[in-house]
Amino acid sequence: MASFLKSASRIPPAYFVFAALLATLWLTKPQLMNLNVMGIFIRQVAPLGILVLGQMLVMRVRSIDLSGAGVLLLINYLIASGLLGDMPLTLIIILSLAIGCAVGLFNGYLVAMRRVSAVIATLAVTVIITGFVQFLASGKPPGNMPELMNDIYKMKLGPIPLPVIVWTVLTMTMAVFLSRFVYGRFVMAVGENPTASHFSGVPVERTVLVAHVLAGFFAGVAAIVQSASVAVGSLRLGLEMPIDAVAATILGGVVFGRGDGGVWGPFFGVMCFALLFVVMTSFGVPEPGKQIARGLIILLAAVFYGLNTRKS
Amino acid sequence: MSTSKTHNLPGTKPNRWLGKNSRQGNWWAALLLIVTTVLILLATTDDFATPQNANNLLAQAMPLIIVAIGQMIVIVLAGMDLSVGSVMSLTTAILALDGSPLVLIPLVFLAAVLIGIVNGVAIVRLNVHPIIATLSMQFIVLGIAQILRPVAGGSVPDLVVSLVTGSVFGVPAPVFWAIFVVALGWKILHGSRFGLYLFAIGGGVASGQDDTAHNFGLKDGRSIIIAYVFSALFAALAGTFIAGRIASGDPGVGSQFALDSITAVAIGGTQLSGGVGGLHGSILGAVLMALLANGMNLAGLSAFLQGAIKGVILLLVVAMQSRKKMGL
């Protein structure tokens, strides 16, 4: 029994939570349980899911990235404000990815080379970008998103929405990248023990730097998908996204330095969020309640892993 | 305290107040910046050296000074408390409830003690990283504050308002607040056995051995939990001050204070990696932040841009601190 419990506690909480939420929906709102409705729920969390791919990577090398909020806001504003003029879509996408990578490189430099606390560094980056964007917009909401982006966002392949496919393909690529390439081993080694990795010849700093650049890249992709999902630009994109990304990652069994949940654990962590917001909305939980749920999820998931890794 | 000695590398001279191995950190850099800022403001603006502005300045700086002292107590032991801002918001929300101040004020501090204990127990007993524990607590507490008071409003008991805006023999109340919190902070950090434990625990973590203090027989777990209770209590005190000033409840009032207090503490020479720092440094840091905000206001800078500039300052200060550990 004890060994069964021990092996059960290795399974990421995301799978249990997902099953529980699915059962709750099945019992209380059976009319929602069809492929079309579910597709729309899951499409809503596609930006979060893409952001989680980067968050997972940096958390596996014992870092964290809260700058996603800033990247999202900046790209959202740039596209909606018309500052880019009549730039073709491909150029907008390239520019967004470049912004994401640049912010990631900056984070990575601060965290890996200057050894700045990752929370402080990435939070400060978000504060700086947010202040700057709000200054540019002088508090007024920006204009409309290009219609073309929204049209692409609404496309479907069979019953599955395009953003969900993009998210799944990126997740698969990430899984292959981490399991088949040397970099994946580096990530695992640095997460397990940075000092031992350093003396074994693993380029610790470079591994962390690259993880942050990739996280910035995924934040750029998430920003494009998020911008496509709304008709109008917004200045009210807050810290919720990166915090939800942290929560989903921990739910999915990836905590600082440990990647038990692999790539698919966090994937299901995000799916939990898709269902969680539906369940909470259908039960009439107000916005502050969601705030509390957000905090409780991170705390409980972290406690779950904290107890598992406690020194005996 | 008099028997305590700082540990130094071989060949370096111990110096408790100045220099590279000071346990107090580089607090004089903040002092230098304050003097420079004051001189610049005196030279460039006419409104700076007015009694009106001095009053404003003290009232502006006071909440940050109070939170920074609490923040410093946990930073010295290599922790961090991101939930202080939400505790301040919750405090104003509770004080703006209907009820007697004799019930509401104890309730505020009871809530703070509870939040501190949950933070501390999660970190010490349940092995959660301090940043993650207090980050999640930030959202939980903010949610509770928003339930109590969805939008800014309500009214705070007159007792609280007069405690903050009143004056005794012509001396404005904030002066007494300042004396009280500084004396309390000094006693906790530099005048008690508990304070010495804090530096011992943090110094151990900073040198790479997380359990040094534990191995020397300190009750480190208990001290850490008490430290988080103190930081929540100081946040509640700051929240009470703000509630008295705005005379209403506001769930958004504390949102800036978590990062601002960390910036103030770091500017004051306290190392975020633990074990190094002085109370006077954190107070100077908080005063400097208030002076900068005051100066930017006088210069008519956009509030949004001020936020960005504060972020740049935070980044610069933490990037200049060296530490061994990489990551969180």
XYZ file of C-alpha atoms in Angstrom:
640
model
C 0.000 0.000 0.000
C 2.774 2.395 0.972
C 4.731 1.685 -2.182
C 1.556 2.088 -4.218
C 0.982 5.499 -2.659
C 4.586 6.403 -3.309
C 4.386 5.526 -6.987
C 1.000 7.239 -7.268
C 2.499 10.439 -5.868
C 4.968 10.485 -8.778
C 2.141 10.925 -11.263
C 1.639 14.651 -11.865
C -1.440 16.025 -10.070
C -2.642 17.410 -13.406
C -4.002 14.038 -14.531
C -6.066 13.542 -11.363
C -7.328 17.125 -11.415
C -8.197 16.848 -15.109
C -10.148 13.633 -14.514
C -11.947 15.156 -11.534
C -12.902 18.301 -13.457
C -14.068 16.256 -16.446
C -16.232 14.136 -14.139
C -17.657 17.261 -12.481
C -18.604 18.714 -15.851
C -20.041 15.372 -16.984
C -22.288 15.169 -13.940
C -23.370 18.808 -13.703
C -23.331 20.129 -17.269
C -23.630 17.141 -19.641
C -24.749 19.457 -22.446
C -21.213 20.915 -22.604
C -19.623 17.555 -23.271
C -19.385 17.657 -27.053
C -16.428 18.101 -29.338
C -17.380 21.559 -30.655
C -17.898 23.179 -27.245
C -14.820 21.499 -25.793
C -12.800 22.637 -28.807
C -13.700 26.257 -28.045
C -12.811 25.890 -24.355
C -9.463 24.370 -25.217
C -8.820 26.949 -27.948
C -9.080 29.666 -25.279
C -6.102 28.267 -23.375
C -3.896 27.711 -26.452
C -1.851 30.904 -25.743
C -1.397 29.756 -22.143
C -0.371 26.319 -23.353
C 2.276 27.771 -25.648
C 3.557 30.031 -22.865
C 3.787 26.989 -20.590
C 6.256 25.304 -22.991
C 8.767 28.031 -22.193
C 7.876 28.234 -18.519
C 8.405 24.490 -18.191
C 11.843 24.743 -19.744
C 13.084 27.549 -17.486
C 11.610 25.919 -14.394
C 13.462 22.710 -15.203
C 16.742 24.635 -15.054
C 15.673 26.123 -11.691
C 14.673 29.500 -13.078
C 11.340 31.177 -13.712
C 10.009 33.588 -16.333
C 7.375 36.156 -15.418
C 8.256 38.457 -18.329
C 5.626 36.784 -20.530
C 3.119 39.376 -19.342
C 5.294 42.186 -20.690
C 5.970 40.443 -24.010
C 2.258 39.748 -24.489
C 1.302 43.326 -23.713
C 3.968 44.849 -25.952
C 3.162 42.685 -28.999
C -0.569 43.042 -28.447
C -0.163 46.813 -28.347
C 2.168 46.963 -31.370
C -0.268 44.993 -33.532
C -3.414 46.782 -32.361
C -2.125 50.356 -32.234
C -1.384 50.587 -35.938
C 2.174 51.691 -35.156
C 3.357 49.028 -37.592
C 1.313 50.513 -40.422
C 0.307 48.094 -43.182
C 2.969 45.560 -42.409
C 2.248 42.140 -43.956
C 1.344 39.350 -41.547
C 4.588 37.412 -42.030
C 6.618 40.466 -41.057
C 4.439 41.028 -37.985
C 5.018 37.428 -36.943
C 8.773 37.659 -37.495
C 8.913 40.924 -35.554
C 6.932 39.434 -32.667
C 9.172 36.394 -32.446
C 12.225 38.650 -32.574
C 10.866 40.745 -29.697
C 10.196 37.594 -27.690
C 13.694 36.243 -28.313
C 15.293 39.609 -27.465
C 13.454 39.825 -24.141
C 14.387 36.201 -23.458
C 18.039 36.916 -24.234
C 17.982 39.869 -21.844
C 16.393 37.722 -19.103
C 18.875 34.955 -19.769
C 21.829 37.331 -19.546
C 20.598 38.693 -16.219
C 19.778 35.302 -14.731
C 22.638 33.189 -16.061
C 25.518 35.649 -16.333
C 24.701 38.298 -13.715
C 23.048 35.750 -11.368
C 20.132 38.058 -10.690
C 17.203 36.407 -8.947
C 15.002 35.227 -11.820
C 11.755 36.316 -10.174
C 13.029 39.847 -9.594
C 14.626 40.170 -13.034
C 11.669 38.947 -15.075
C 9.130 40.740 -12.902
C 11.104 43.970 -13.346
C 11.158 43.408 -17.124
C 7.361 43.108 -17.058
C 7.070 46.281 -14.957
C 9.340 48.204 -17.335
C 7.572 47.046 -20.508
C 4.121 47.627 -18.979
C 5.011 51.137 -17.880
C 6.529 51.915 -21.257
C 3.557 50.585 -23.257
C 1.070 52.434 -21.053
C 3.121 55.582 -21.482
C 3.065 55.154 -25.277
C -0.681 54.551 -25.226
C -1.112 57.255 -22.557
C -3.685 55.051 -20.860
C -6.024 54.857 -23.850
C -6.878 51.389 -25.207
C -5.344 50.720 -28.634
C -7.341 50.019 -31.790
C -8.555 46.903 -33.558
C -6.651 43.785 -34.460
C -6.240 42.967 -38.184
C -9.230 40.881 -39.282
C -7.013 38.458 -41.144
C -5.477 37.280 -37.851
C -8.859 36.622 -36.317
C -9.960 34.712 -39.426
C -6.922 32.454 -39.205
C -7.537 31.990 -35.486
C -11.068 30.746 -36.177
C -9.996 28.167 -38.779
C -10.542 24.512 -38.017
C -9.139 21.222 -39.233
C -12.110 18.886 -38.902
C -13.447 19.522 -35.391
C -10.119 20.741 -34.006
C -9.391 24.501 -33.975
C -6.148 25.634 -35.615
C -4.603 27.219 -32.452
C -4.986 23.906 -30.620
C -3.173 22.163 -33.476
C -0.361 24.721 -33.372
C -0.088 24.224 -29.625
C -0.037 20.420 -29.910
C 2.542 20.440 -32.715
C 4.799 22.785 -30.716
C 4.445 20.528 -27.670
C 5.388 17.471 -29.734
C 8.387 19.291 -31.192
C 9.451 20.221 -27.696
C 9.104 16.622 -26.485
C 11.280 15.373 -29.346
C 13.767 18.211 -28.867
C 14.214 17.468 -25.172
C 14.458 13.698 -25.560
C 16.563 13.423 -28.723
C 18.986 16.333 -28.508
C 21.978 16.848 -26.241
C 20.406 20.067 -24.988
C 17.656 17.998 -23.337
C 20.282 16.123 -21.336
C 21.903 19.411 -20.361
C 18.550 20.705 -19.106
C 18.053 17.579 -17.018
C 21.602 17.707 -15.625
C 21.456 21.399 -14.713
C 18.096 20.867 -13.038
C 19.305 17.920 -10.979
C 22.514 19.547 -9.776
C 24.041 22.697 -11.272
C 27.348 22.301 -9.425
C 27.880 18.699 -10.472
C 26.855 19.624 -14.029
C 29.393 22.417 -14.085
C 32.213 20.111 -13.032
C 31.078 17.467 -15.525
C 31.570 19.907 -18.371
C 27.958 20.927 -18.920
C 27.785 24.576 -20.046
C 25.450 25.565 -17.201
C 25.248 29.274 -18.002
C 24.623 28.684 -21.690
C 21.940 26.085 -20.955
C 20.056 28.533 -18.726
C 20.545 31.344 -21.253
C 19.158 29.239 -24.113
C 16.224 28.145 -21.941
C 15.335 31.790 -21.380
C 15.666 32.668 -25.072
C 13.356 29.747 -25.941
C 10.922 30.889 -23.239
C 10.944 34.364 -24.818
C 10.351 32.802 -28.232
C 7.325 30.869 -26.940
C 6.054 34.038 -25.264
C 6.247 35.681 -28.708
C 4.230 32.844 -30.279
C 1.713 32.967 -27.411
C 1.411 36.733 -27.914
C 0.559 36.291 -31.611
C -2.093 33.656 -30.859
C -3.487 35.752 -28.002
C -3.637 38.856 -30.200
C -5.417 36.867 -32.914
C -7.987 35.635 -30.403
C -9.282 39.120 -29.576
C -10.857 41.684 -31.853
C -9.560 44.717 -29.973
C -6.207 45.365 -28.348
C -6.020 45.656 -24.575
C -3.845 47.363 -21.985
C -5.245 45.246 -19.197
C -3.190 42.121 -19.825
C -1.874 41.421 -16.364
C 0.430 39.042 -14.585
C -2.317 36.384 -14.651
C -0.956 34.639 -17.753
C 2.584 33.903 -16.545
C 1.259 33.061 -13.073
C -1.226 30.628 -14.596
C 1.669 29.244 -16.629
C 3.639 28.635 -13.426
C 0.608 27.011 -11.814
C -0.063 24.768 -14.826
C 3.581 23.753 -14.966
C 3.690 22.806 -11.280
C 0.354 20.973 -11.660
C 1.915 19.092 -14.540
C 4.658 17.730 -12.348
C 7.506 20.064 -13.289
C 8.967 21.915 -10.325
C 12.219 23.786 -9.955
C 14.944 21.440 -11.081
C 12.716 18.406 -11.538
C 10.998 17.376 -14.714
C 8.999 14.311 -13.621
C 5.953 15.386 -15.584
C 7.831 15.620 -18.886
C 6.252 17.788 -21.555
C 2.783 16.264 -21.411
C 2.245 16.793 -17.688
C 2.195 20.591 -18.086
C 0.107 20.102 -21.256
C -2.581 18.527 -19.103
C -1.978 21.178 -16.457
C -3.142 23.715 -19.053
C -6.100 21.510 -19.995
C -7.042 21.601 -16.300
C -7.154 25.384 -16.531
C -9.397 25.170 -19.614
C -11.908 23.106 -17.661
C -11.386 24.891 -14.349
C -12.490 28.255 -15.705
C -15.510 26.641 -17.353
C -16.470 24.885 -14.118
C -15.992 28.034 -12.060
C -17.927 30.191 -14.510
C -20.765 27.673 -14.676
C -20.940 27.622 -10.868
C -20.953 31.430 -10.825
C -17.629 31.930 -9.031
C -16.706 35.638 -9.317
C -13.308 36.974 -10.467
C -11.807 37.197 -6.922
C -12.693 33.532 -6.464
C -10.626 32.716 -9.541
C -7.803 34.774 -8.029
C -7.945 32.642 -4.882
C -8.147 29.412 -6.898
C -5.066 30.475 -8.848
C -3.090 30.979 -5.627
C -4.382 27.785 -4.003
C -3.458 25.684 -7.039
C 0.144 26.910 -7.010
C 0.435 26.507 -3.251
C -1.128 23.033 -3.085
C 0.818 21.732 -6.084
C 4.049 23.127 -4.622
C 3.240 21.561 -1.238
C 2.558 18.249 -2.992
C 6.053 18.311 -4.484
C 7.697 19.896 -1.465
C 6.591 16.982 0.698
C 7.830 14.502 -1.898
C 11.296 16.003 -2.077
C 11.719 16.703 1.623
C 14.956 15.403 3.070
C 14.246 12.449 5.344
C 25.427 41.519 20.424
C 28.780 42.832 21.562
C 30.354 39.386 21.444
C 29.237 38.723 17.889
C 31.879 38.876 15.200
C 31.472 38.898 11.475
C 33.138 36.079 9.622
C 35.754 37.226 7.201
C 37.932 35.662 4.605
C 41.549 35.245 5.654
C 43.527 38.435 5.170
C 40.587 40.795 5.299
C 39.952 43.210 8.115
C 36.635 42.907 9.897
C 34.584 46.050 9.606
C 31.053 46.130 10.840
C 29.954 49.359 9.235
C 31.879 50.128 6.088
C 33.723 48.337 3.358
C 33.514 45.159 1.404
C 32.985 42.792 4.321
C 30.525 44.906 6.231
C 27.610 42.965 7.585
C 25.521 46.079 7.008
C 26.082 46.158 3.255
C 26.668 49.225 1.072
C 24.167 51.483 2.809
C 26.251 54.601 2.169
C 25.576 54.381 -1.568
C 21.913 55.047 -0.833
C 22.874 57.944 1.437
C 25.039 59.424 -1.320
C 22.164 59.105 -3.801
C 19.759 60.761 -1.352
C 22.093 63.738 -0.895
C 22.528 64.038 -4.667
C 18.793 63.815 -5.308
C 18.029 66.431 -2.644
C 20.666 68.797 -4.057
C 19.332 68.369 -7.599
C 15.748 68.925 -6.440
C 16.748 72.003 -4.421
C 18.546 73.459 -7.413
C 15.959 72.712 -10.080
C 12.562 73.105 -8.402
C 11.022 75.818 -6.254
C 8.373 73.592 -4.687
C 10.711 71.097 -3.076
C 11.797 72.966 0.052
C 8.304 73.878 1.234
C 6.746 72.604 4.500
C 3.823 71.347 2.422
C 6.117 69.174 0.309
C 8.053 67.958 3.358
C 4.780 66.777 4.902
C 3.833 65.089 1.641
C 7.200 63.451 1.435
C 7.024 61.976 4.936
C 3.512 60.675 4.351
C 4.543 59.256 0.967
C 7.621 57.569 2.362
C 6.028 56.205 5.543
C 4.155 53.145 4.162
C 7.178 52.110 2.118
C 9.485 52.500 5.130
C 7.192 50.301 7.213
C 6.865 47.552 4.565
C 10.575 47.703 3.793
C 11.438 46.977 7.436
C 9.194 43.910 7.349
C 10.524 42.871 3.967
C 14.062 43.216 5.252
C 13.435 40.841 8.157
C 12.751 38.002 5.698
C 15.345 39.046 3.109
C 18.094 38.894 5.754
C 17.366 35.200 6.215
C 17.527 34.701 2.433
C 13.774 34.672 1.999
C 11.398 37.083 0.312
C 7.801 38.079 0.882
C 5.806 38.904 -2.243
C 2.507 38.861 -0.347
C 3.077 42.136 1.567
C 1.233 44.240 -1.022
C -1.858 42.065 -0.821
C -1.731 42.117 2.982
C -1.833 45.934 2.785
C -4.832 45.798 0.441
C -6.570 43.320 2.726
C -5.884 45.585 5.711
C -7.591 48.572 4.113
C -10.473 46.318 3.027
C -10.971 45.013 6.580
C -10.722 48.490 8.120
C -13.391 49.770 5.741
C -15.878 47.134 6.915
C -18.788 48.140 9.109
C -17.897 47.703 12.740
C -16.212 49.081 15.783
C -12.528 49.953 15.378
C -11.890 47.961 18.560
C -12.932 44.851 16.630
C -11.534 45.764 13.205
C -8.006 46.688 14.298
C -7.369 43.428 16.186
C -8.925 41.593 13.226
C -6.376 43.199 10.879
C -3.442 42.019 12.941
C -4.978 38.596 13.508
C -5.303 38.187 9.743
C -1.688 39.263 9.287
C -0.427 36.782 11.888
C -2.415 34.025 10.187
C -1.018 34.896 6.745
C 2.502 35.010 8.144
C 2.090 31.624 9.796
C 0.740 30.044 6.598
C 3.671 31.503 4.628
C 6.188 30.345 7.215
C 4.760 26.858 7.684
C 4.544 26.311 3.916
C 8.202 27.313 3.584
C 9.644 25.552 6.624
C 7.502 22.495 7.217
C 6.097 21.846 3.753
C 9.349 22.639 1.930
C 7.912 25.172 -0.548
C 10.267 27.776 -2.035
C 9.674 31.153 -0.273
C 9.005 32.965 -3.538
C 6.427 30.408 -4.662
C 4.738 30.272 -1.254
C 4.406 34.052 -0.946
C 3.539 34.484 -4.644
C 0.565 32.143 -4.293
C -0.356 33.790 -1.007
C -0.316 37.134 -2.824
C -3.142 35.923 -5.079
C -5.121 34.232 -2.303
C -5.010 37.301 -0.036
C -5.780 39.660 -2.942
C -8.809 37.518 -3.802
C -10.073 37.751 -0.217
C -9.536 41.527 -0.215
C -11.482 41.826 -3.486
C -14.354 39.792 -2.050
C -14.504 42.043 1.031
C -14.296 45.191 -1.077
C -14.668 44.718 -4.854
C -13.983 48.384 -5.676
C -12.398 51.205 -3.703
C -14.791 52.787 -1.239
C -16.314 52.486 2.210
C -15.126 54.444 5.173
C -12.453 53.793 7.750
C -13.155 54.369 11.489
C -12.344 57.906 12.681
C -9.925 56.479 15.233
C -7.671 55.136 12.466
C -7.906 58.358 10.459
C -6.962 60.517 13.441
C -4.097 58.140 14.324
C -2.558 58.957 10.946
C -3.594 62.512 10.133
C -3.739 63.954 13.635
C -0.979 65.688 15.554
C 0.219 65.869 19.166
C 1.556 69.258 20.420
C 1.958 70.333 16.817
C 4.019 67.293 15.867
C 2.278 65.411 13.038
C 1.376 61.786 13.726
C 3.596 60.265 11.002
C 6.631 61.354 13.039
C 5.489 59.138 15.920
C 4.826 56.304 13.483
C 8.362 56.670 12.172
C 9.881 56.586 15.669
C 7.767 53.573 16.607
C 8.502 51.401 13.551
C 12.201 52.260 13.484
C 12.559 51.421 17.188
C 10.641 48.192 16.689
C 12.646 47.249 13.600
C 15.923 48.056 15.334
C 14.987 45.920 18.340
C 13.996 42.976 16.135
C 16.944 43.081 13.726
C 19.858 44.475 15.688
C 18.872 44.359 19.334
C 17.720 40.822 19.977
C 18.859 37.233 19.921
C 16.192 36.592 17.299
C 17.799 39.192 15.024
C 21.162 37.512 15.376
C 19.546 34.198 14.404
C 18.162 35.841 11.273
C 21.629 36.927 10.157
C 23.054 33.506 11.041
C 20.425 31.635 9.006
C 20.763 33.970 6.032
C 24.546 33.954 6.147
C 24.535 30.169 6.056
C 22.263 30.088 3.012
C 24.335 32.759 1.256
C 27.506 30.736 1.721
C 25.885 27.730 0.094
C 25.178 25.637 3.202
C 21.462 25.823 3.800
C 21.579 24.117 7.187
C 24.561 25.832 8.829
C 22.426 27.611 11.405
C 20.480 24.431 12.056
C 23.692 22.488 12.664
C 24.802 25.084 15.204
C 21.704 24.292 17.179
C 19.548 27.291 16.264
C 15.831 26.761 16.163
C 15.899 27.883 12.546
C 12.451 26.643 11.533
C 10.727 28.514 14.326
C 12.711 31.698 13.641
C 11.807 31.628 9.950
C 8.102 31.256 10.696
C 8.262 34.152 13.194
C 10.108 36.267 10.602
C 7.283 35.810 8.075
C 4.761 36.696 10.763
C 6.736 39.905 11.412
C 6.817 40.812 7.718
C 3.040 40.328 7.452
C 2.550 42.391 10.642
C 4.632 45.286 9.284
C 2.617 45.094 6.053
C -0.582 45.305 8.098
C 0.843 48.329 9.917
C 1.612 49.988 6.573
C -1.878 49.116 5.364
C -3.374 50.743 8.455
C -1.351 53.886 7.775
C -2.578 54.046 4.174
C -6.167 53.319 5.228
C -5.951 56.254 7.632
C -4.683 58.521 4.878
C -7.179 57.636 2.157
C -9.952 57.078 4.774
C -11.417 54.236 2.692
C -10.755 50.681 1.588
C -9.031 49.915 -1.717
C -8.117 46.399 -2.916
C -5.595 47.812 -5.403
C -3.659 50.004 -2.999
C -0.884 47.536 -2.242
C -0.143 46.271 -5.745
C 3.144 48.168 -6.114
C 4.505 47.570 -2.658
C 5.938 44.063 -2.978
C 8.443 45.087 -5.646
C 8.940 48.609 -4.263
C 9.856 47.256 -0.835
C 12.311 44.773 -2.351
C 13.857 47.610 -4.374
C 14.149 49.791 -1.260
C 15.789 47.012 0.741
C 18.185 46.123 -2.094
C 19.162 49.777 -2.699
C 19.951 50.020 1.009
C 22.743 47.499 0.628
C 20.940 44.403 1.911
C 21.976 41.347 -0.085
C 19.023 39.398 -1.480
C 21.103 36.235 -1.023
C 20.863 36.692 2.740
C 22.980 37.429 5.789
C 24.064 40.977 4.923
C 22.134 44.146 5.589
C 21.254 46.886 8.017
C 18.014 48.511 9.090
C 19.353 52.015 8.401
C 20.123 50.937 4.821
C 16.556 49.816 4.190
C 15.165 53.048 5.654
C 17.530 55.094 3.484
C 16.431 52.972 0.493
C 12.760 53.648 1.194
C 13.403 57.376 1.662
C 15.358 57.438 -1.598
C 12.476 55.763 -3.453
C 10.030 58.306 -2.023
C 12.361 61.187 -2.928
C 12.660 59.933 -6.494
C 8.883 59.573 -6.782
C 8.481 63.063 -5.321
C 11.027 64.492 -7.732
C 9.449 62.784 -10.736
C 6.060 64.128 -9.657
C 7.451 67.652 -9.309
C 9.034 67.280 -12.745
C 5.614 66.318 -14.117
C 6.674 62.898 -15.395
C 3.910 60.523 -16.526
C 2.879 58.020 -13.824
C 3.296 55.188 -16.333
C 6.844 56.230 -17.101
C 7.571 56.464 -13.369
C 6.583 52.811 -13.056
C 8.997 51.872 -15.831
C 11.796 53.894 -14.233
C 11.255 52.179 -10.883
C 11.591 48.854 -12.721
C 14.877 49.969 -14.281
C 16.198 51.003 -10.850
C 15.257 47.599 -9.398
C 17.022 45.799 -12.254
C 20.150 47.929 -11.913
C 20.366 47.433 -8.162
C 19.893 43.667 -8.199
C 22.189 43.249 -11.212
C 24.964 44.946 -9.229
C 24.612 42.538 -6.314
C 26.730 39.456 -6.741
C 25.535 36.090 -5.573
C 26.605 32.510 -6.000
C 23.324 30.805 -6.679
C 21.729 30.929 -10.100
C 18.010 30.812 -10.749
C 15.145 31.874 -8.469
